[in-house]
Short mmCIF file of C-alpha atoms and ligand atoms in Angstrom, two decimals:
data_model
loop_
_atom_site.label_atom_id
_atom_site.label_comp_id
_atom_site.label_asym_id
_atom_site.label_seq_id
_atom_site.Cartn_x
_atom_site.Cartn_y
_atom_site.Cartn_z
CA MET A 331 -158.17 -21.32 -54.73
CA ARG A 332 -158.79 -24.28 -56.97
CA ALA A 333 -161.75 -25.41 -54.80
CA ARG A 334 -162.92 -21.85 -54.62
CA LEU A 335 -162.98 -21.82 -58.43
CA GLU A 336 -164.84 -25.04 -58.75
CA ARG A 337 -167.33 -23.89 -56.44
CA ASP A 338 -167.74 -20.38 -58.03
CA PHE A 339 -167.95 -22.18 -61.45
CA ASP A 340 -170.83 -24.21 -60.26
CA ARG A 341 -172.68 -21.53 -58.52
CA PHE A 342 -172.35 -19.09 -61.33
CA GLN A 343 -173.81 -21.41 -63.82
CA ARG A 344 -177.25 -19.91 -63.16
CA GLU A 345 -176.07 -16.27 -62.86
CA LEU A 346 -172.76 -14.24 -62.89
CA PRO A 347 -172.32 -11.70 -60.06
CA ARG A 348 -173.31 -8.22 -61.16
CA ASP A 349 -169.57 -7.04 -60.81
CA PHE A 350 -167.71 -10.14 -61.48
CA PRO A 351 -164.26 -8.48 -62.03
CA ALA A 352 -164.70 -6.98 -58.44
CA HIS A 353 -165.43 -10.62 -57.31
CA VAL A 354 -162.51 -12.01 -59.01
CA ARG A 355 -160.07 -9.38 -57.49
CA GLU A 356 -161.52 -9.90 -53.91
CA THR A 357 -161.55 -13.69 -54.21
CA TYR A 358 -158.49 -14.43 -56.14
CA GLY A 359 -156.29 -11.32 -56.09
CA ILE A 360 -156.58 -11.06 -59.77
CA ASP A 361 -156.97 -7.62 -61.59
CA LEU A 362 -158.38 -8.35 -64.78
CA THR A 363 -158.39 -4.65 -65.92
CA ALA A 364 -157.59 -4.42 -69.76
CA ARG A 365 -157.36 -1.76 -72.41
CA TYR A 366 -159.01 -1.05 -75.72
CA ALA A 367 -158.04 1.83 -77.85
CA GLY A 368 -156.57 3.72 -74.83
CA GLU A 369 -159.71 3.15 -72.75
CA LEU A 370 -159.20 1.15 -69.54
CA VAL A 371 -161.95 -1.57 -69.34
CA PRO A 372 -162.66 -3.89 -66.32
CA HIS A 373 -161.79 -6.98 -68.06
CA PRO A 374 -160.43 -8.02 -71.47
CA ILE A 375 -163.51 -9.65 -73.21
CA GLY A 376 -165.34 -7.49 -75.66
CA LYS A 377 -167.59 -8.24 -78.53
CA GLY A 378 -166.19 -7.94 -82.23
CA SER A 379 -168.01 -6.11 -84.91
CA GLY A 380 -170.65 -8.22 -86.72
CA GLN A 381 -174.18 -9.54 -86.73
CA LEU A 382 -174.30 -9.66 -82.88
CA SER A 383 -174.14 -5.71 -82.62
CA LEU A 384 -176.96 -4.62 -84.82
CA ASN A 385 -179.46 -3.34 -82.50
CA ALA A 386 -179.91 -1.66 -79.14
CA GLY A 387 -181.42 -4.83 -77.58
CA GLN A 388 -178.21 -6.74 -78.16
CA LEU A 389 -176.21 -3.91 -76.68
CA GLU A 390 -178.42 -4.02 -73.55
CA ASP A 391 -177.74 -7.74 -73.29
CA ASP A 392 -174.16 -7.17 -73.40
CA ALA A 393 -174.20 -4.50 -70.78
CA ALA A 394 -176.39 -6.78 -68.50
CA ALA A 395 -174.05 -9.72 -69.06
CA GLY A 396 -170.96 -7.43 -68.07
CA LEU A 397 -169.11 -7.43 -71.34
CA ALA A 398 -166.29 -4.96 -71.20
CA PHE A 399 -167.12 -3.46 -74.61
CA ALA A 400 -168.79 -4.00 -77.98
CA VAL A 401 -167.98 -2.93 -81.42
CA LEU A 402 -171.02 -2.04 -83.49
CA LYS A 403 -171.59 -3.83 -87.01
CA THR A 404 -169.43 -2.10 -89.76
CA VAL A 405 -171.26 0.74 -91.54
CA ILE A 406 -170.26 1.61 -95.14
CA ALA A 407 -169.20 5.41 -95.38
CA GLU A 408 -171.11 7.76 -97.35
CA ASP A 409 -170.69 11.31 -98.41
CA GLU A 410 -173.49 14.04 -97.98
CA THR A 411 -175.46 12.90 -101.08
CA GLY A 412 -175.60 9.40 -99.72
CA ALA A 413 -173.01 8.03 -102.29
CA GLN A 414 -170.96 5.00 -101.04
CA SER A 415 -167.98 4.12 -102.94
CA MET A 416 -167.76 0.73 -101.08
CA ALA A 417 -171.47 0.07 -101.72
CA ALA A 418 -170.63 -3.45 -102.60
CA TRP A 419 -170.27 -4.13 -99.07
CA ALA A 420 -173.75 -2.97 -97.97
CA ILE A 421 -175.53 -6.04 -98.96
CA HIS A 422 -178.30 -7.64 -97.24
CA GLU A 423 -177.93 -11.35 -95.89
CA THR A 424 -179.47 -12.83 -92.78
CA LYS A 425 -178.63 -16.48 -92.83
CA MET A 426 -175.92 -17.65 -90.69
CA LYS A 427 -174.61 -21.09 -90.16
CA VAL A 428 -172.64 -22.11 -87.06
CA GLU A 429 -170.42 -25.01 -87.78
CA ARG A 430 -167.53 -27.02 -86.42
CA ARG A 431 -164.18 -26.20 -87.96
CA PRO A 432 -161.26 -27.99 -86.54
CA GLY A 433 -157.79 -26.48 -87.16
CA GLY A 434 -154.42 -27.78 -87.85
CA GLY A 435 -153.70 -30.80 -85.54
CA GLY A 436 -157.43 -31.69 -85.31
CA ARG A 437 -157.89 -28.90 -82.58
CA ALA A 438 -161.63 -27.95 -81.87
CA GLY A 439 -162.98 -24.99 -83.42
CA TRP A 440 -166.06 -23.23 -84.77
CA THR A 441 -166.96 -21.06 -87.69
CA VAL A 442 -169.79 -18.93 -88.72
CA THR A 443 -170.56 -19.31 -92.47
CA TRP A 444 -172.34 -16.27 -93.78
CA LYS A 445 -172.29 -14.52 -97.15
CA GLY A 446 -173.19 -10.98 -95.86
CA ARG A 447 -170.92 -8.04 -95.46
CA GLY A 448 -171.70 -4.55 -93.91
CA TRP A 449 -174.63 -2.71 -92.43
CA ASP A 450 -177.48 -2.91 -94.80
CA ARG A 451 -179.80 -0.25 -93.35
CA SER A 452 -179.77 3.53 -93.64
CA PHE A 453 -176.92 5.63 -92.03
CA ALA A 454 -179.57 7.37 -90.18
CA ASP A 455 -180.62 4.05 -88.58
CA TYR A 456 -176.98 3.51 -87.66
CA LEU A 457 -176.70 6.97 -85.99
CA VAL A 458 -179.62 5.83 -83.85
CA LEU A 459 -177.70 2.74 -82.68
CA VAL A 460 -174.63 4.87 -81.99
CA ARG A 461 -176.58 7.18 -79.86
CA ALA A 462 -177.86 4.21 -77.73
CA GLY A 463 -174.31 2.95 -77.52
CA ARG A 464 -173.15 6.44 -76.46
CA ASP A 465 -175.82 6.29 -73.59
CA LEU A 466 -174.48 3.04 -72.55
CA THR A 467 -170.93 4.31 -72.50
CA ARG A 468 -171.76 7.47 -70.59
CA ALA A 469 -173.60 5.41 -68.06
CA GLY A 470 -170.41 3.42 -67.49
CA ARG A 471 -172.31 0.05 -68.39
CA LEU A 472 -170.58 -0.67 -71.73
CA LEU A 473 -167.96 0.74 -73.94
CA VAL A 474 -169.58 0.97 -77.27
CA VAL A 475 -167.39 1.69 -80.53
CA PRO A 476 -168.75 2.33 -84.15
CA SER A 477 -166.94 0.60 -87.04
CA VAL A 478 -166.72 1.99 -90.50
CA LYS A 479 -165.67 0.81 -93.96
CA TYR A 480 -164.14 4.02 -95.51
CA HIS A 481 -163.46 4.42 -99.14
CA LEU A 482 -160.22 2.80 -100.29
CA PRO A 483 -158.81 3.93 -103.56
CA ARG A 484 -156.61 2.23 -106.03
CA LEU A 485 -153.03 3.18 -106.06
CA ALA A 486 -153.29 6.09 -108.65
CA GLU A 487 -156.57 7.36 -107.17
CA PRO A 488 -157.17 9.94 -104.49
CA PHE A 489 -159.08 8.96 -101.26
CA ARG A 490 -162.80 10.28 -101.45
CA GLU A 491 -162.44 12.68 -98.51
CA ALA A 492 -166.34 13.64 -98.71
CA GLU A 493 -166.94 10.24 -97.62
CA TYR A 494 -164.44 10.36 -94.65
CA ARG A 495 -165.60 13.83 -93.63
CA TYR A 496 -169.42 13.32 -93.77
CA THR A 497 -169.33 9.85 -92.19
CA THR A 498 -166.95 10.90 -89.41
CA ALA A 499 -168.73 14.18 -88.64
CA GLN A 500 -172.09 12.39 -88.38
CA LEU A 501 -170.52 9.98 -85.97
CA ALA A 502 -168.84 12.66 -83.93
CA GLY A 503 -172.30 14.55 -83.82
CA ALA A 504 -173.95 11.53 -82.49
CA TRP A 505 -171.11 10.72 -80.01
CA ARG A 506 -170.89 14.47 -78.77
CA GLU A 507 -168.10 14.19 -76.12
CA PRO A 508 -164.61 13.48 -77.18
CA PRO A 509 -162.81 11.49 -77.87
CA LEU A 510 -164.66 9.59 -80.53
CA LEU A 511 -163.41 5.98 -80.80
CA VAL A 512 -163.66 4.38 -84.37
CA GLU A 513 -162.78 1.20 -85.74
CA LYS A 514 -161.84 0.90 -89.48
CA ASP A 515 -162.68 -2.48 -90.84
CA PHE A 516 -160.33 -4.21 -93.37
CA SER A 517 -162.63 -7.26 -93.94
CA PRO A 518 -162.00 -10.81 -95.18
CA THR A 519 -164.07 -10.10 -98.22
CA LEU A 520 -161.92 -7.19 -98.98
CA ALA A 521 -159.02 -9.44 -98.73
CA GLY A 522 -160.66 -11.75 -101.29
CA ASP A 523 -161.51 -8.82 -103.56
CA ALA A 524 -159.48 -7.69 -106.69
CA LEU A 525 -158.85 -4.33 -104.81
CA ALA A 526 -156.52 -6.23 -102.49
CA ASP A 527 -154.37 -7.82 -105.16
CA ASP A 528 -151.70 -5.22 -105.02
CA ARG A 529 -149.48 -5.04 -101.88
CA ALA A 530 -148.34 -1.47 -102.35
CA GLN A 531 -152.01 -0.55 -102.53
CA ILE A 532 -152.82 -2.03 -99.29
CA LEU A 533 -149.86 -0.70 -97.47
CA ARG A 534 -150.87 2.93 -98.78
CA TRP A 535 -154.26 2.43 -97.20
CA LEU A 536 -152.75 1.34 -93.97
CA ARG A 537 -150.28 4.33 -93.87
CA GLU A 538 -152.91 6.87 -94.87
CA VAL A 539 -156.28 5.91 -93.43
CA PRO A 540 -155.55 6.88 -89.70
CA ALA A 541 -154.65 10.32 -90.64
CA ARG A 542 -157.50 10.63 -93.08
CA VAL A 543 -159.96 9.68 -90.24
CA ARG A 544 -158.28 12.18 -87.81
CA ALA A 545 -158.40 14.87 -90.48
CA ALA A 546 -162.13 14.25 -91.08
CA SER A 547 -163.23 14.43 -87.43
CA PRO A 548 -164.38 17.68 -85.89
CA ILE A 549 -163.60 16.26 -82.38
CA PRO A 550 -160.42 14.29 -81.12
CA VAL A 551 -160.70 10.69 -82.40
CA ARG A 552 -158.89 7.36 -81.74
CA VAL A 553 -158.56 5.18 -84.63
CA ALA A 554 -158.39 1.40 -84.18
CA VAL A 555 -157.56 -0.42 -87.50
CA LYS A 556 -158.84 -3.90 -87.78
CA LEU A 557 -156.46 -5.67 -90.19
CA MET A 558 -157.48 -8.33 -92.53
CA ASN A 559 -155.66 -11.55 -93.14
CA ALA A 560 -154.49 -10.84 -96.53
CA ARG A 561 -153.88 -13.54 -99.03
CA PHE A 562 -150.19 -13.06 -98.90
CA ASP A 563 -147.54 -14.67 -96.55
CA ASP A 564 -146.94 -13.89 -92.74
CA ALA A 565 -144.12 -11.54 -93.56
CA PHE A 566 -146.77 -9.26 -95.27
CA GLN A 567 -149.11 -9.37 -92.27
CA LEU A 568 -146.14 -7.94 -90.50
CA GLU A 569 -145.56 -5.29 -93.12
CA MET A 570 -149.22 -4.37 -92.60
CA MET A 571 -148.87 -4.04 -88.88
CA LYS A 572 -145.84 -1.78 -89.35
CA ALA A 573 -147.62 0.31 -92.09
CA ALA A 574 -150.56 1.06 -89.71
CA ALA A 575 -148.25 2.49 -87.12
CA GLU A 576 -150.30 5.82 -86.99
CA ALA A 577 -153.45 4.04 -85.73
CA ASP A 578 -154.12 4.10 -81.98
CA ALA A 579 -154.84 0.50 -81.97
CA LEU A 580 -154.61 -2.63 -84.24
CA VAL A 581 -157.28 -5.55 -84.08
CA CYS A 582 -155.37 -8.59 -85.11
CA PHE A 583 -156.65 -10.02 -87.25
CA ASN A 584 -159.96 -10.46 -89.16
CA ARG A 585 -161.13 -13.82 -90.42
CA LEU A 586 -159.53 -15.79 -93.22
CA PHE A 587 -161.00 -15.92 -96.72
CA ASP A 588 -161.87 -19.08 -98.45
CA ALA A 589 -161.55 -18.03 -102.12
CA ALA A 590 -162.97 -21.51 -103.57
CA ARG A 591 -166.19 -21.15 -101.46
CA GLY A 592 -166.23 -17.25 -101.53
CA VAL A 593 -166.74 -17.13 -97.83
CA ALA A 594 -164.76 -15.96 -94.70
CA TYR A 595 -164.07 -18.60 -92.01
CA GLY A 596 -162.54 -18.83 -88.59
CA GLY A 597 -161.63 -21.70 -86.08
CA GLY A 598 -158.26 -23.10 -85.28
CA ASP A 599 -156.54 -22.04 -88.73
CA LEU A 600 -157.49 -18.55 -87.82
CA SER A 601 -156.02 -18.40 -84.30
CA ASP A 602 -152.92 -20.47 -85.47
CA ARG A 603 -152.32 -17.83 -88.09
CA ASN A 604 -152.96 -14.84 -85.87
CA LEU A 605 -150.93 -16.22 -83.00
CA ARG A 606 -148.00 -17.00 -85.27
CA VAL A 607 -147.81 -13.46 -86.89
CA LEU A 608 -148.19 -11.85 -83.32
CA GLU A 609 -145.42 -13.89 -82.02
CA THR A 610 -143.21 -12.82 -84.99
CA PHE A 611 -144.27 -9.19 -84.40
CA ARG A 612 -143.46 -9.35 -80.68
CA GLU A 613 -139.85 -10.61 -81.65
CA SER A 614 -139.28 -7.99 -84.26
CA PRO A 615 -137.53 -4.66 -83.56
CA GLY A 616 -139.55 -1.50 -82.84
CA SER A 617 -142.77 -3.33 -81.65
CA ARG A 618 -142.43 -2.46 -77.96
CA PRO A 619 -145.43 -0.05 -77.08
CA GLY A 620 -144.46 2.98 -75.25
CA SER A 621 -147.06 2.90 -72.83
CA VAL A 622 -146.09 -0.35 -71.17
CA GLY A 623 -146.64 -0.11 -67.40
CA SER A 624 -148.27 3.35 -67.82
CA LEU A 625 -151.69 4.54 -68.55
CA THR A 626 -150.96 6.69 -71.65
CA PRO A 627 -152.10 5.51 -74.91
CA HIS A 628 -149.51 3.83 -77.14
CA ALA A 629 -150.09 5.95 -80.16
CA SER A 630 -148.31 8.72 -78.19
CA ALA A 631 -145.23 6.69 -78.56
CA GLY A 632 -146.07 5.96 -82.25
CA ILE A 633 -146.78 2.21 -81.60
CA PRO A 634 -150.43 1.01 -81.67
CA GLU A 635 -151.80 -1.08 -78.84
CA LEU A 636 -152.89 -4.49 -79.82
CA THR A 637 -156.29 -6.22 -79.62
CA GLY A 638 -156.75 -9.83 -80.37
CA THR A 639 -159.51 -11.60 -82.24
CA GLY A 640 -159.96 -15.08 -83.70
CA ASN A 641 -161.20 -18.40 -82.38
CA ILE A 642 -161.26 -17.16 -78.77
CA GLY A 643 -163.38 -19.84 -76.86
CA SER A 644 -161.39 -20.25 -73.63
CA GLY A 645 -159.51 -18.15 -71.12
CA ARG A 646 -156.48 -20.06 -72.27
CA MET A 647 -156.85 -18.66 -75.77
CA ILE A 648 -157.19 -15.00 -74.18
CA LEU A 649 -153.78 -15.58 -72.60
CA GLU A 650 -152.32 -16.80 -75.84
CA TYR A 651 -153.20 -13.54 -77.43
CA ALA A 652 -152.40 -11.48 -74.38
CA ARG A 653 -148.77 -13.09 -74.10
CA ARG A 654 -148.41 -11.91 -77.56
CA GLY A 655 -149.15 -8.45 -76.69
CA CYS A 656 -152.85 -8.04 -76.84
CA GLU A 657 -154.47 -5.91 -74.13
CA SER A 658 -157.99 -7.18 -74.77
CA VAL A 659 -159.88 -9.43 -77.21
CA GLN A 660 -162.77 -9.24 -79.46
CA VAL A 661 -165.10 -12.37 -79.67
CA HIS A 662 -167.71 -13.20 -82.10
CA THR A 663 -168.13 -16.83 -83.04
CA PHE A 664 -168.21 -18.03 -79.15
CA PHE A 665 -171.27 -15.82 -78.57
CA GLN A 666 -173.16 -17.98 -81.23
CA LEU A 667 -172.70 -21.48 -80.19
CA PRO A 668 -175.67 -23.94 -79.58
CA LEU A 669 -176.71 -23.32 -75.87
CA ALA A 670 -175.59 -27.03 -75.09
CA GLU A 671 -172.07 -26.14 -75.80
CA TYR A 672 -172.01 -23.78 -72.81
CA PRO A 673 -171.57 -25.08 -69.17
CA ALA A 674 -173.93 -22.64 -67.77
CA THR A 675 -177.45 -23.50 -67.55
CA HIS A 676 -179.15 -19.98 -67.53
CA GLY A 677 -178.63 -16.56 -68.94
CA SER A 678 -177.92 -14.91 -72.40
CA ARG A 679 -175.18 -16.12 -74.69
CA PRO A 680 -172.91 -13.24 -73.59
CA GLN A 681 -173.47 -14.18 -70.04
CA ARG A 682 -172.90 -17.94 -70.54
CA ALA A 683 -169.78 -17.19 -72.62
CA LEU A 684 -168.35 -15.01 -70.00
CA HIS A 685 -168.87 -17.74 -67.27
CA ALA A 686 -166.93 -20.22 -69.33
CA LEU A 687 -164.20 -17.80 -70.41
CA VAL A 688 -163.62 -16.56 -66.95
CA PHE A 689 -164.57 -19.15 -64.38
CA HIS A 690 -164.00 -22.63 -66.00
CA PRO A 691 -161.91 -24.51 -63.58
CA ARG A 692 -159.53 -25.95 -66.17
CA ASP A 693 -159.35 -23.64 -69.28
CA GLY A 694 -160.88 -20.29 -67.96
CA LEU A 695 -159.01 -16.97 -67.34
CA ILE A 696 -158.57 -17.45 -63.74
CA ALA A 697 -157.37 -21.03 -63.91
CA ALA A 698 -154.93 -20.13 -66.71
CA MET A 699 -153.61 -17.09 -64.81
CA LEU A 700 -153.11 -19.05 -61.52
CA GLU A 701 -151.29 -21.72 -63.49
CA LEU A 702 -148.94 -19.01 -64.98
CA GLU A 703 -148.23 -17.95 -61.49
CA ALA A 704 -147.49 -21.53 -60.33
CA ARG A 705 -145.10 -21.96 -63.00
CA GLY A 706 -143.44 -18.60 -62.19
CA ALA A 707 -144.36 -17.04 -65.52
CA LEU A 708 -146.50 -14.29 -63.88
CA GLU A 709 -145.84 -12.67 -60.56
CA ARG A 710 -148.14 -10.90 -58.06
CA ARG A 711 -147.51 -7.14 -57.53
CA SER A 712 -148.71 -5.56 -54.38
CA GLY A 713 -150.34 -9.12 -53.79
CA GLU A 714 -152.18 -9.13 -57.20
CA LEU A 715 -151.84 -10.80 -60.46
CA ARG A 716 -152.53 -8.29 -63.15
CA PHE A 717 -153.93 -9.23 -66.60
CA LEU A 718 -152.03 -6.17 -68.19
CA ASP A 719 -148.79 -7.47 -66.97
CA LEU A 720 -149.06 -10.34 -69.55
CA PRO A 721 -148.94 -8.01 -72.76
CA ALA A 722 -146.37 -5.89 -70.82
CA HIS A 723 -143.98 -9.04 -70.19
CA ALA A 724 -144.69 -9.87 -73.83
CA HIS A 725 -142.98 -6.82 -75.08
CA ARG A 726 -140.26 -6.83 -72.41
CA ALA A 727 -139.58 -10.25 -73.62
CA GLY A 728 -139.54 -9.37 -77.24
C1 FMN B 95 -171.21 -13.41 -89.26
C2 FMN B 95 -170.05 -12.46 -89.04
C3 FMN B 95 -170.05 -11.26 -89.22
C4 FMN B 95 -169.04 -10.31 -89.02
N1 FMN B 95 -168.97 -9.01 -89.47
C5 FMN B 95 -168.07 -8.19 -89.23
C6 FMN B 95 -168.16 -6.72 -89.52
O1 FMN B 95 -169.09 -6.22 -90.20
N2 FMN B 95 -166.99 -6.01 -89.32
C7 FMN B 95 -165.82 -6.46 -88.77
O2 FMN B 95 -164.95 -5.75 -88.45
N3 FMN B 95 -165.73 -7.72 -88.32
C8 FMN B 95 -166.85 -8.59 -88.70
N4 FMN B 95 -166.75 -10.02 -88.32
C9 FMN B 95 -165.57 -10.43 -87.59
C10 FMN B 95 -165.57 -10.59 -86.02
O3 FMN B 95 -165.81 -9.26 -85.53
C11 FMN B 95 -164.38 -11.22 -85.50
O4 FMN B 95 -163.31 -10.30 -85.54
C12 FMN B 95 -164.00 -12.56 -86.29
O5 FMN B 95 -165.16 -13.37 -86.57
C13 FMN B 95 -162.93 -13.42 -85.36
O6 FMN B 95 -163.45 -13.67 -84.20
P1 FMN B 95 -164.24 -15.09 -83.91
O7 FMN B 95 -163.42 -16.22 -84.22
O8 FMN B 95 -164.45 -14.99 -82.36
O9 FMN B 95 -165.44 -15.05 -84.62
C14 FMN B 95 -167.85 -10.77 -88.45
C15 FMN B 95 -167.82 -12.09 -88.09
C16 FMN B 95 -168.94 -13.10 -88.24
C17 FMN B 95 -168.74 -14.41 -87.79
#
């Protein structure tokens, strides 16, 4: 199998097979099926919300590359008059700088330095993008999911329901067929904002937002909450996860915030923190999803499913998240590296990234899963190694 993997890695440098998960299954007996917000996807690698999902062309490239899903850039909610209580997040900024950012212990990592925030064009333009995403989803080419920053009130204030209602109804209208999947973003700049100084205020948002979105939607909706890395300790991260128990899925966790420079950042510090908190969550009582081993969404058992994000640049790192309970991952920075950093010689960045993440003979997903098998940490069932057994084992162990 090792020799096969070396050969596949070399020959796929020019182009990945059209249906690479089928190839992986046939050749290695590995079933990469994963899950995002209750939807089964052919493998765990999706694109996180951001500057790489701003237009239909990018989505088309993602579908052609074979990404499992893509989350659209976060739009700022508005009411029927166009008023946005979170307007401070709808700012325009195009310049991004991709930089190396080693983590603790000097481990390699990358970050994107960028001062922008949410979607900065009209909501009507966003809905055009949602429709393009819907068509790709319907065609079975790429699961596309909108992302929203809804109003977050101070403790004594009510939620602005008009913004929840109008924005969600418009998204549902564009999506048409249920269920509507929506990600709610709690961003690093929010973590750095005075609004997020108060722990009780943050916990109230997390407790109430999923139900607000559900109540606002005219069609059944699944809500994934993308949690921020708050400026408090790890114990508070855990409290946030538990407060958001009404969500269908939790995306763990958005980038860190560098208060001195006023920018969000990623790299090794981000994955260190995310993995540490997920590990603690796994070990804490009540973290076991109800759906392990079955296909029902976790929310039915009152415990959200987990999706990992942060410094994912190898299959090994995907497994680090999976072994702590994540059923899929969302990548951003690794899709932005200088071309010379990818071992593939041809193709779009999503294609080259998939090639490295899946087929790298030492650090790719296949190599890392075969290694787990050799160590006795993952067993074949009906002759196959299954990606989804990893998060399932995580919870059993926890
Ligand atoms: C330039 C940039 C813009 C981003 N914008 C958003 C956003 O609008 N909404 C959101 O939920 N996450 C946003 N993210 C976070 C990414 O989706 C991702 O979760 C995070 O960067 C961690 O993954 P990574 O280390 O692979 O970059 C952004 C990230 C970057 C680098």
